[in-house]
């Protein structure tokens, strides 16, 4: 077996330790900084590298870390796995995504336990499961955004074989799998990359410290490292797409950006494998060039999250106006209408939160609607709240149903957050399991200090390190059998089924979407071809002039089909989907 490592920081020698034996490595000719050797090895054999007689560290490209980020790597022979499904792939057109965190989707917190619950999602009708990050991090439980080994699977979740079983199970149920990957930073503990080479640079600084080196000296190999890990998920684990965390935090001044290079490589791999593959960006830039084709001067990613839609919907539902919600809270129904028809609220408009103009308009005449994801809740928008409270903690079932109607019948690709479909009563809080006591205390006090500055009593903020914080965040499926949860679950199933059967709901033509609204009356109507979706977010009945009749397709709450006067009577916190008679 060939063992190789990029270690330009080694001055004299690199040694491979394989199953307790030390073997010298040789510099690779024509590959600056690379060292290699060949040795017999089998799946599961432990190994690591030592630079210049220093401590043995795990392989930066470790496919498995059985003992965590500070332990030795283990050889993974991907060829040993026998796939059970001949999977043709599943693209984003017509998709409904479901964001899921392995550690809290079940009490067991493993990939195998989650796989055992996937039939529930097939029954719900979603098309893709979007997994939050799976890369190894210190400890057992965490969100996953402090991973330190981008090629490996967190061992407490089950490791590489468990991920393959999960993907096989999902594909057997007709579900695609999307994986959230983090290229903009690595976690603060267990990160051995700086020992090997210039993986980070002080040329740029980020909220996490020195930036990942995408454009300084040595960045060719660093880009290849992250690009290779991304392709490995798609190739070796048959993942269908990747969600790229916070691409706006990728500091990259090169003419050919890392994101363009990654998008081109994924498209090439898709052609080679003969199945669709896609990349979804998380970006707060409000820049349509993120998903515009490379031939048209764009980056060529296939879709992006649209936080503007979320913020508009959230302020319309809750009335909250703090932080970035301030930009949307002045006229939330107008903001919601704009994001439904023109995607970005900030498309060159002034942002009071940022203190400057922000964004760029989307060409709605030539941009397919499925390039933008819409959602009422995500891990960020729940977990980054002080108490991790979901919308269900403060909103009525009627308002939750209205939110579902706007997300699932709107023009953009819908995404749900786990448990949302039944209005889960469990919070989803920020939790960690740092093994370094100093780091654990810094995270604990830092979070409490942050929210104390915004008026919270520090003692009210859950301790991220307490096991109970993670336990509170695990879903309680017993709720599904009780009202109002059971009714809400049926409503989600109904809306997703309609999205599959009514072509107007997946029409990619953004220019064809029409919206009318009343800011004071708190009602909004969205027209999708021959369909009209009306929501009344107010506490009083609404008389909505539709200008014509219609046939009721689905409704929540009180709704009276328009008569000869063309007026729809819609009860408080109610919604309806109408088709032309």
Tab-separated table of C-alpha atoms in Angstrom, residues 42-497:
chain	number	residue	atom	x	y	z
A	42	UNK	CA	-4.930	-3.941	5.683
A	43	UNK	CA	-8.213	-2.299	6.555
A	44	UNK	CA	-8.120	-1.140	10.167
A	45	UNK	CA	-4.337	-0.993	10.557
A	46	UNK	CA	-3.257	1.978	12.682
A	47	UNK	CA	-0.717	4.466	11.402
A	48	UNK	CA	0.585	8.006	11.687
A	49	UNK	CA	3.496	10.222	10.687
A	50	UNK	CA	6.366	11.778	12.654
A	51	UNK	CA	8.231	14.824	11.346
A	52	UNK	CA	11.914	15.186	12.214
A	53	UNK	CA	11.717	12.765	15.111
A	54	UNK	CA	8.736	14.519	16.701
A	55	UNK	CA	5.571	12.928	18.056
A	56	UNK	CA	3.512	10.646	15.837
A	57	UNK	CA	0.437	12.429	14.532
A	58	UNK	CA	-2.558	11.268	12.494
A	59	UNK	CA	-2.599	11.468	8.711
A	60	UNK	CA	-4.135	14.790	7.562
A	61	UNK	CA	-6.044	12.719	5.000
A	62	UNK	CA	-7.104	10.071	7.523
A	63	UNK	CA	-10.266	8.306	6.390
A	64	UNK	CA	-10.846	7.053	9.926
A	65	UNK	CA	-9.770	8.192	13.411
A	66	UNK	CA	-10.916	5.401	15.747
A	67	UNK	CA	-9.536	7.127	18.853
A	68	UNK	CA	-10.483	10.687	17.951
A	69	UNK	CA	-8.533	13.562	16.379
A	70	UNK	CA	-5.445	13.049	18.558
A	71	UNK	CA	-5.177	9.306	17.967
A	72	UNK	CA	-3.632	7.351	15.123
A	73	UNK	CA	-5.388	7.019	11.786
A	74	UNK	CA	-6.757	3.708	10.554
A	75	UNK	CA	-6.527	2.358	7.023
A	76	UNK	CA	-9.901	2.291	5.239
A	77	UNK	CA	-10.359	0.001	2.254
A	78	UNK	CA	-13.432	1.421	0.527
A	79	UNK	CA	-13.452	-1.524	-1.844
A	80	UNK	CA	-14.504	-3.882	0.974
A	81	UNK	CA	-17.979	-2.371	1.219
A	82	UNK	CA	-20.635	-4.106	-0.875
A	83	UNK	CA	-23.205	-1.520	-1.898
A	84	UNK	CA	-26.779	-2.775	-1.810
A	85	UNK	CA	-28.299	-0.308	-4.269
A	86	UNK	CA	-27.596	0.694	-7.862
A	87	UNK	CA	-28.325	4.363	-7.253
A	88	UNK	CA	-28.961	6.605	-10.302
A	89	UNK	CA	-28.659	9.805	-8.297
A	90	UNK	CA	-31.177	12.498	-7.461
A	91	UNK	CA	-30.772	16.147	-8.407
A	92	UNK	CA	-32.265	19.299	-6.921
A	93	UNK	CA	-35.113	19.860	-9.356
A	94	UNK	CA	-38.346	19.306	-7.447
A	95	UNK	CA	-36.444	18.594	-4.216
A	96	UNK	CA	-37.612	19.012	-0.629
A	97	UNK	CA	-34.664	18.880	1.785
A	98	UNK	CA	-34.658	17.855	5.428
A	99	UNK	CA	-31.808	19.101	7.626
A	100	UNK	CA	-30.815	16.524	10.217
A	101	UNK	CA	-28.244	16.341	13.028
A	102	UNK	CA	-27.124	12.783	13.673
A	103	UNK	CA	-26.352	13.380	17.357
A	104	UNK	CA	-29.868	14.528	18.260
A	105	UNK	CA	-32.126	12.970	15.613
A	106	UNK	CA	-32.276	9.952	17.938
A	107	UNK	CA	-31.379	9.507	21.596
A	108	UNK	CA	-28.661	7.046	20.541
A	109	UNK	CA	-27.060	9.719	18.371
A	110	UNK	CA	-25.588	7.374	15.747
A	111	UNK	CA	-25.804	6.944	11.994
A	112	UNK	CA	-27.280	3.468	12.366
A	113	UNK	CA	-30.003	4.709	14.714
A	114	UNK	CA	-30.823	7.542	12.302
A	115	UNK	CA	-30.917	5.106	9.378
A	116	UNK	CA	-33.533	3.134	11.271
A	117	UNK	CA	-35.786	6.211	11.237
A	118	UNK	CA	-35.446	7.100	7.564
A	119	UNK	CA	-38.755	5.458	6.633
A	120	UNK	CA	-40.426	8.281	8.542
A	121	UNK	CA	-38.874	10.781	6.150
A	122	UNK	CA	-39.799	8.763	3.070
A	123	UNK	CA	-43.364	8.706	4.407
A	124	UNK	CA	-43.224	12.467	4.992
A	125	UNK	CA	-42.366	12.893	1.327
A	126	UNK	CA	-39.063	14.755	1.474
A	127	UNK	CA	-36.550	13.926	-1.248
A	128	UNK	CA	-33.147	14.546	0.396
A	129	UNK	CA	-31.705	14.253	3.881
A	130	UNK	CA	-29.166	17.010	4.575
A	131	UNK	CA	-26.750	15.823	7.256
A	132	UNK	CA	-24.971	18.335	9.434
A	133	UNK	CA	-21.163	17.863	9.506
A	134	UNK	CA	-19.818	14.393	10.248
A	135	UNK	CA	-16.071	15.086	10.466
A	136	UNK	CA	-14.300	14.109	13.704
A	137	UNK	CA	-14.092	16.523	16.629
A	138	UNK	CA	-12.947	16.046	20.241
A	139	UNK	CA	-15.485	14.423	22.534
A	140	UNK	CA	-18.726	12.691	21.619
A	141	UNK	CA	-21.439	15.290	21.090
A	142	UNK	CA	-21.380	18.605	19.261
A	143	UNK	CA	-22.806	20.432	16.291
A	144	UNK	CA	-19.921	19.295	14.087
A	145	UNK	CA	-18.728	22.700	12.897
A	146	UNK	CA	-15.512	22.356	14.886
A	147	UNK	CA	-14.381	19.284	12.954
A	148	UNK	CA	-10.650	18.875	12.330
A	149	UNK	CA	-10.334	15.970	9.869
A	150	UNK	CA	-12.212	16.728	6.628
A	151	UNK	CA	-11.697	13.253	5.135
A	152	UNK	CA	-13.010	11.178	8.062
A	153	UNK	CA	-16.306	10.305	9.789
A	154	UNK	CA	-16.793	11.004	13.509
A	155	UNK	CA	-16.245	7.684	15.262
A	156	UNK	CA	-18.996	8.065	17.924
A	157	UNK	CA	-21.473	8.378	15.043
A	158	UNK	CA	-20.290	4.999	13.741
A	159	UNK	CA	-17.367	5.828	11.468
A	160	UNK	CA	-17.078	5.262	7.701
A	161	UNK	CA	-18.968	1.969	7.469
A	162	UNK	CA	-21.953	3.387	9.332
A	163	UNK	CA	-22.134	6.303	6.895
A	164	UNK	CA	-22.153	3.867	3.977
A	165	UNK	CA	-24.966	1.892	5.607
A	166	UNK	CA	-26.896	5.120	6.172
A	167	UNK	CA	-26.504	6.202	2.546
A	168	UNK	CA	-27.451	2.728	1.299
A	169	UNK	CA	-30.589	2.757	3.454
A	170	UNK	CA	-31.550	6.248	2.302
A	171	UNK	CA	-31.063	5.392	-1.348
A	172	UNK	CA	-33.109	2.233	-0.894
A	173	UNK	CA	-35.989	4.434	0.241
A	174	UNK	CA	-35.528	6.812	-2.686
A	175	UNK	CA	-33.928	9.523	-0.542
A	176	UNK	CA	-30.880	11.478	-1.665
A	177	UNK	CA	-28.210	12.404	0.869
A	178	UNK	CA	-26.567	15.827	1.238
A	179	UNK	CA	-23.611	16.416	3.560
A	180	UNK	CA	-22.681	19.707	5.210
A	181	UNK	CA	-18.926	20.330	4.891
A	182	UNK	CA	-16.805	23.087	6.428
A	183	UNK	CA	-13.912	24.553	4.434
A	184	UNK	CA	-13.668	27.997	6.048
A	185	UNK	CA	-12.074	26.909	9.344
A	186	UNK	CA	-11.167	23.931	11.503
A	187	UNK	CA	-11.949	23.431	15.164
A	188	UNK	CA	-9.776	24.835	17.943
A	189	UNK	CA	-8.733	21.438	19.381
A	190	UNK	CA	-7.228	18.393	17.695
A	191	UNK	CA	-6.074	20.311	14.628
A	192	UNK	CA	-2.658	18.961	13.590
A	193	UNK	CA	-2.530	20.487	10.102
A	194	UNK	CA	-0.216	23.442	10.975
A	195	UNK	CA	2.504	20.969	11.969
A	196	UNK	CA	2.567	19.518	8.463
A	197	UNK	CA	2.410	22.600	6.268
A	198	UNK	CA	0.983	26.079	5.568
A	199	UNK	CA	-2.660	25.084	5.777
A	200	UNK	CA	-3.452	28.467	7.368
A	201	UNK	CA	-2.290	31.987	6.619
A	202	UNK	CA	-2.115	35.263	8.511
A	203	UNK	CA	-2.697	37.092	5.225
A	204	UNK	CA	-6.384	37.089	6.165
A	205	UNK	CA	-8.156	36.843	9.480
A	206	UNK	CA	-11.567	35.345	10.126
A	207	UNK	CA	-13.858	35.051	13.180
A	208	UNK	CA	-11.993	31.810	13.898
A	209	UNK	CA	-8.467	33.277	13.626
A	210	UNK	CA	-6.002	32.748	10.779
A	211	UNK	CA	-7.705	31.934	7.498
A	212	UNK	CA	-7.510	28.650	5.644
A	213	UNK	CA	-4.758	29.202	3.084
A	214	UNK	CA	-6.536	29.437	-0.262
A	215	UNK	CA	-4.381	32.115	-1.894
A	216	UNK	CA	-0.972	32.508	-0.191
A	217	UNK	CA	2.209	30.497	-0.733
A	218	UNK	CA	1.507	26.773	-0.589
A	219	UNK	CA	-2.190	27.250	-1.309
A	220	UNK	CA	-2.200	24.951	-4.356
A	221	UNK	CA	-1.804	21.938	-2.088
A	222	UNK	CA	-4.228	23.282	0.512
A	223	UNK	CA	-6.904	23.770	-2.126
A	224	UNK	CA	-6.230	20.271	-3.447
A	225	UNK	CA	-6.599	18.936	0.103
A	226	UNK	CA	-10.102	20.375	0.598
A	227	UNK	CA	-11.177	19.730	-2.967
A	228	UNK	CA	-10.083	16.105	-2.676
A	229	UNK	CA	-11.998	15.628	0.548
A	230	UNK	CA	-15.157	17.047	-1.042
A	231	UNK	CA	-14.917	14.720	-4.022
A	232	UNK	CA	-14.240	11.763	-1.718
A	233	UNK	CA	-17.615	12.207	0.010
A	234	UNK	CA	-19.369	12.175	-3.343
A	235	UNK	CA	-17.363	9.306	-4.791
A	236	UNK	CA	-16.523	6.964	-1.893
A	237	UNK	CA	-19.741	7.390	0.088
A	238	UNK	CA	-22.133	7.999	-2.837
A	239	UNK	CA	-23.308	11.273	-1.311
A	240	UNK	CA	-25.534	13.206	-3.734
A	241	UNK	CA	-24.590	16.767	-2.849
A	242	UNK	CA	-22.660	18.950	-0.441
A	243	UNK	CA	-23.764	21.970	1.540
A	244	UNK	CA	-20.817	24.365	1.819
A	245	UNK	CA	-20.715	26.165	5.144
A	246	UNK	CA	-20.370	29.982	5.128
A	247	UNK	CA	-18.653	30.412	1.765
A	248	UNK	CA	-18.565	34.180	2.374
A	249	UNK	CA	-15.884	33.436	4.992
A	250	UNK	CA	-13.542	31.834	2.443
A	251	UNK	CA	-10.755	34.401	2.019
A	252	UNK	CA	-9.596	33.874	-1.564
A	253	UNK	CA	-8.130	36.539	-3.835
A	254	UNK	CA	-6.963	34.282	-6.655
A	255	UNK	CA	-8.331	34.794	-10.164
A	256	UNK	CA	-9.653	31.240	-10.216
A	257	UNK	CA	-11.347	30.895	-6.864
A	258	UNK	CA	-11.479	27.714	-4.830
A	259	UNK	CA	-15.257	27.631	-5.202
A	260	UNK	CA	-15.064	27.780	-8.994
A	261	UNK	CA	-12.423	25.068	-8.996
A	262	UNK	CA	-14.566	22.907	-6.715
A	263	UNK	CA	-17.713	23.446	-8.785
A	264	UNK	CA	-15.914	22.467	-11.993
A	265	UNK	CA	-14.445	19.361	-10.333
A	266	UNK	CA	-17.850	18.269	-9.030
A	267	UNK	CA	-19.419	18.741	-12.464
A	268	UNK	CA	-16.621	16.650	-13.984
A	269	UNK	CA	-17.085	13.910	-11.385
A	270	UNK	CA	-20.834	13.933	-12.047
A	271	UNK	CA	-20.208	13.360	-15.748
A	272	UNK	CA	-17.701	10.615	-14.956
A	273	UNK	CA	-20.028	8.793	-12.536
A	274	UNK	CA	-23.122	9.305	-14.667
A	275	UNK	CA	-25.281	10.630	-11.836
A	276	UNK	CA	-26.254	14.153	-10.753
A	277	UNK	CA	-24.140	15.830	-8.080
A	278	UNK	CA	-24.618	19.302	-6.658
A	279	UNK	CA	-23.217	21.958	-4.340
A	280	UNK	CA	-25.349	24.196	-2.107
A	281	UNK	CA	-23.724	27.313	-0.679
A	282	UNK	CA	-24.461	29.001	2.594
A	283	UNK	CA	-23.761	32.649	1.793
A	284	UNK	CA	-24.880	35.964	3.229
A	285	UNK	CA	-23.554	37.943	0.257
A	286	UNK	CA	-26.911	38.105	-1.578
A	287	UNK	CA	-24.915	37.679	-4.774
A	288	UNK	CA	-26.559	35.776	-7.639
A	289	UNK	CA	-23.111	35.164	-9.141
A	290	UNK	CA	-22.695	32.435	-6.506
A	291	UNK	CA	-25.031	30.174	-8.463
A	292	UNK	CA	-24.753	31.706	-11.930
A	293	UNK	CA	-23.118	29.370	-14.496
A	294	UNK	CA	-19.388	29.751	-14.944
A	295	UNK	CA	-19.927	30.366	-18.661
A	296	UNK	CA	-21.915	33.455	-17.660
A	297	UNK	CA	-19.247	34.741	-15.285
A	298	UNK	CA	-20.604	33.070	-12.169
A	299	UNK	CA	-19.068	30.640	-9.716
A	300	UNK	CA	-21.293	27.809	-10.886
A	301	UNK	CA	-22.545	26.406	-7.577
A	302	UNK	CA	-25.894	24.735	-8.035
A	303	UNK	CA	-27.924	26.380	-5.272
A	304	UNK	CA	-27.658	28.548	-2.164
A	305	UNK	CA	-29.473	29.113	1.091
A	306	UNK	CA	-31.567	32.282	1.106
A	307	UNK	CA	-31.505	33.751	4.592
A	308	UNK	CA	-33.370	36.825	3.355
A	309	UNK	CA	-36.503	34.728	2.867
A	310	UNK	CA	-36.084	33.259	6.342
A	311	UNK	CA	-35.592	36.655	7.968
A	312	UNK	CA	-38.630	38.137	6.226
A	313	UNK	CA	-40.804	35.180	7.196
A	314	UNK	CA	-39.494	35.142	10.761
A	315	UNK	CA	-40.240	38.815	11.361
A	316	UNK	CA	-43.680	38.464	9.772
A	317	UNK	CA	-44.476	35.553	12.085
A	318	UNK	CA	-42.896	36.757	15.323
A	319	UNK	CA	-42.549	40.531	15.156
A	320	UNK	CA	-38.929	40.246	16.314
A	321	UNK	CA	-36.748	43.179	15.293
A	322	UNK	CA	-33.380	42.624	16.977
A	323	UNK	CA	-30.084	42.202	15.136
A	324	UNK	CA	-30.344	41.471	11.434
A	325	UNK	CA	-34.130	41.173	11.724
A	326	UNK	CA	-34.253	44.972	12.015
A	327	UNK	CA	-33.854	45.340	8.251
A	328	UNK	CA	-37.007	43.294	7.669
A	329	UNK	CA	-39.197	44.324	10.596
A	330	UNK	CA	-40.352	47.709	9.300
A	331	UNK	CA	-42.630	46.149	6.682
A	332	UNK	CA	-42.336	42.371	7.027
A	333	UNK	CA	-45.158	41.488	4.608
A	334	UNK	CA	-43.538	43.631	1.914
A	335	UNK	CA	-40.178	41.992	2.672
A	336	UNK	CA	-41.761	38.558	2.385
A	337	UNK	CA	-43.404	39.485	-0.916
A	338	UNK	CA	-40.076	40.717	-2.282
A	339	UNK	CA	-38.197	37.551	-1.357
A	340	UNK	CA	-40.910	35.373	-2.914
A	341	UNK	CA	-40.736	37.226	-6.213
A	342	UNK	CA	-37.177	38.617	-6.418
A	343	UNK	CA	-35.309	36.216	-4.083
A	344	UNK	CA	-33.123	38.683	-2.170
A	345	UNK	CA	-34.477	41.434	0.031
A	346	UNK	CA	-31.043	43.047	-0.042
A	347	UNK	CA	-30.393	43.426	-3.766
A	348	UNK	CA	-28.496	46.693	-3.631
A	349	UNK	CA	-30.567	48.177	-0.801
A	350	UNK	CA	-29.306	49.820	2.363
A	351	UNK	CA	-28.882	47.484	5.351
A	352	UNK	CA	-29.192	49.188	8.716
A	353	UNK	CA	-27.691	46.099	10.360
A	354	UNK	CA	-24.553	46.372	8.208
A	355	UNK	CA	-24.546	50.156	7.923
A	356	UNK	CA	-24.138	50.004	4.133
A	357	UNK	CA	-25.816	48.897	0.940
A	358	UNK	CA	-25.833	45.169	0.391
A	359	UNK	CA	-26.574	42.596	-2.293
A	360	UNK	CA	-27.184	42.442	-6.015
A	361	UNK	CA	-30.424	41.805	-7.962
A	362	UNK	CA	-31.297	38.365	-9.282
A	363	UNK	CA	-32.277	38.179	-12.947
A	364	UNK	CA	-35.636	36.543	-12.360
A	365	UNK	CA	-36.262	36.143	-16.078
A	366	UNK	CA	-33.326	33.789	-16.538
A	367	UNK	CA	-32.592	32.252	-13.139
A	368	UNK	CA	-34.375	29.010	-12.157
A	369	UNK	CA	-36.158	29.219	-8.829
A	370	UNK	CA	-34.684	25.958	-7.559
A	371	UNK	CA	-31.257	27.593	-7.190
A	372	UNK	CA	-32.445	29.177	-3.926
A	373	UNK	CA	-33.430	27.353	-0.755
A	374	UNK	CA	-36.274	28.622	1.406
A	375	UNK	CA	-36.913	27.637	5.008
A	376	UNK	CA	-38.685	28.748	8.155
A	377	UNK	CA	-36.129	27.191	10.509
A	378	UNK	CA	-32.544	25.889	10.368
A	379	UNK	CA	-29.975	24.694	12.888
A	380	UNK	CA	-28.435	28.179	12.871
A	381	UNK	CA	-31.639	30.106	13.316
A	382	UNK	CA	-32.736	27.929	16.243
A	383	UNK	CA	-29.482	26.880	17.886
A	384	UNK	CA	-27.907	30.319	17.875
A	385	UNK	CA	-30.771	31.729	19.910
A	386	UNK	CA	-30.092	32.052	23.624
A	387	UNK	CA	-32.364	29.143	24.586
A	388	UNK	CA	-32.413	27.257	21.304
A	389	UNK	CA	-36.162	27.776	21.069
A	390	UNK	CA	-38.010	26.703	17.942
A	391	UNK	CA	-40.886	28.669	16.396
A	392	UNK	CA	-43.225	26.176	18.059
A	393	UNK	CA	-42.217	27.546	21.469
A	394	UNK	CA	-44.035	30.824	20.857
A	395	UNK	CA	-46.262	30.481	17.780
A	396	UNK	CA	-49.706	28.949	17.439
A	397	UNK	CA	-50.263	25.843	15.306
A	398	UNK	CA	-52.029	28.111	12.831
A	399	UNK	CA	-48.988	30.314	12.306
A	400	UNK	CA	-46.758	27.249	12.031
A	401	UNK	CA	-49.115	25.932	9.346
A	402	UNK	CA	-48.959	29.260	7.496
A	403	UNK	CA	-45.166	29.161	7.584
A	404	UNK	CA	-45.215	25.636	6.171
A	405	UNK	CA	-47.559	26.724	3.395
A	406	UNK	CA	-45.281	29.570	2.337
A	407	UNK	CA	-42.165	27.387	2.359
A	408	UNK	CA	-43.631	24.292	0.709
A	409	UNK	CA	-45.737	26.003	-1.968
A	410	UNK	CA	-43.320	28.846	-2.677
A	411	UNK	CA	-41.085	29.061	-5.746
A	412	UNK	CA	-37.806	28.137	-4.084
A	413	UNK	CA	-36.461	24.725	-3.092
A	414	UNK	CA	-37.931	24.037	0.377
A	415	UNK	CA	-35.905	22.844	3.343
A	416	UNK	CA	-37.172	21.709	6.736
A	417	UNK	CA	-35.304	21.342	10.016
A	418	UNK	CA	-35.771	18.032	11.820
A	419	UNK	CA	-38.883	17.922	13.970
A	420	UNK	CA	-40.336	21.022	12.376
A	421	UNK	CA	-42.916	18.900	10.579
A	422	UNK	CA	-44.743	18.136	13.803
A	423	UNK	CA	-43.952	21.365	15.650
A	424	UNK	CA	-41.479	19.648	17.954
A	425	UNK	CA	-41.614	20.955	21.501
A	426	UNK	CA	-37.984	20.115	22.199
A	427	UNK	CA	-35.474	22.964	21.833
A	428	UNK	CA	-32.308	22.645	19.770
A	429	UNK	CA	-29.605	24.209	21.838
A	430	UNK	CA	-25.920	24.915	21.427
A	431	UNK	CA	-23.946	22.046	22.940
A	432	UNK	CA	-20.300	20.972	22.961
A	433	UNK	CA	-18.172	18.224	24.453
A	434	UNK	CA	-14.714	19.770	24.518
A	435	UNK	CA	-12.177	17.566	26.277
A	436	UNK	CA	-9.847	20.488	26.996
A	437	UNK	CA	-11.063	22.021	30.323
A	438	UNK	CA	-9.782	25.497	29.454
A	439	UNK	CA	-11.501	25.490	26.074
A	440	UNK	CA	-14.700	24.147	27.623
A	441	UNK	CA	-14.750	26.969	30.165
A	442	UNK	CA	-13.963	29.574	27.507
A	443	UNK	CA	-16.920	28.416	25.404
A	444	UNK	CA	-19.223	28.319	28.413
A	445	UNK	CA	-18.356	31.782	29.707
A	446	UNK	CA	-18.139	33.300	26.234
A	447	UNK	CA	-21.662	32.241	25.311
A	448	UNK	CA	-23.104	33.479	28.577
A	449	UNK	CA	-21.251	36.774	28.232
A	450	UNK	CA	-22.511	37.213	24.663
A	451	UNK	CA	-26.162	36.865	25.612
A	452	UNK	CA	-25.779	38.834	28.838
A	453	UNK	CA	-24.761	41.771	26.645
A	454	UNK	CA	-28.175	41.449	24.959
A	455	UNK	CA	-30.132	41.536	28.197
A	456	UNK	CA	-30.258	37.864	29.155
A	457	UNK	CA	-29.562	36.655	32.659
A	458	UNK	CA	-26.331	34.673	32.242
A	459	UNK	CA	-27.692	31.933	34.518
A	460	UNK	CA	-30.537	31.318	32.047
A	461	UNK	CA	-28.172	30.377	29.223
A	462	UNK	CA	-27.780	26.587	28.956
A	463	UNK	CA	-24.292	25.276	29.685
A	464	UNK	CA	-23.016	23.966	26.316
A	465	UNK	CA	-20.844	21.381	28.093
A	466	UNK	CA	-23.634	19.913	30.231
A	467	UNK	CA	-24.884	16.541	28.906
A	468	UNK	CA	-28.428	17.676	29.672
A	469	UNK	CA	-28.148	20.415	27.028
A	470	UNK	CA	-27.658	17.865	24.278
A	471	UNK	CA	-30.261	15.532	25.816
A	472	UNK	CA	-32.887	18.298	25.813
A	473	UNK	CA	-32.174	18.801	22.124
A	474	UNK	CA	-33.000	15.215	21.109
A	475	UNK	CA	-36.310	14.774	19.330
A	476	UNK	CA	-39.283	13.352	21.233
A	477	UNK	CA	-41.185	11.268	18.701
A	478	UNK	CA	-43.985	10.527	21.143
A	479	UNK	CA	-45.220	14.058	20.379
A	480	UNK	CA	-46.167	12.936	16.866
A	481	UNK	CA	-49.151	11.002	18.203
A	482	UNK	CA	-50.617	13.929	20.142
A	483	UNK	CA	-52.396	17.084	19.037
A	484	UNK	CA	-51.594	19.631	17.822
A	485	UNK	CA	-48.469	17.828	16.606
A	486	UNK	CA	-50.321	15.075	14.729
A	487	UNK	CA	-52.439	17.588	12.817
A	488	UNK	CA	-49.412	19.648	11.876
A	489	UNK	CA	-47.587	16.521	10.658
A	490	UNK	CA	-50.549	15.646	8.460
A	491	UNK	CA	-50.484	19.197	7.064
A	492	UNK	CA	-46.807	18.929	6.125
A	493	UNK	CA	-47.425	15.584	4.443
A	494	UNK	CA	-50.331	17.071	2.510
A	495	UNK	CA	-48.341	20.087	1.291
A	496	UNK	CA	-45.347	17.987	0.231
A	497	UNK	CA	-47.633	15.586	-1.626
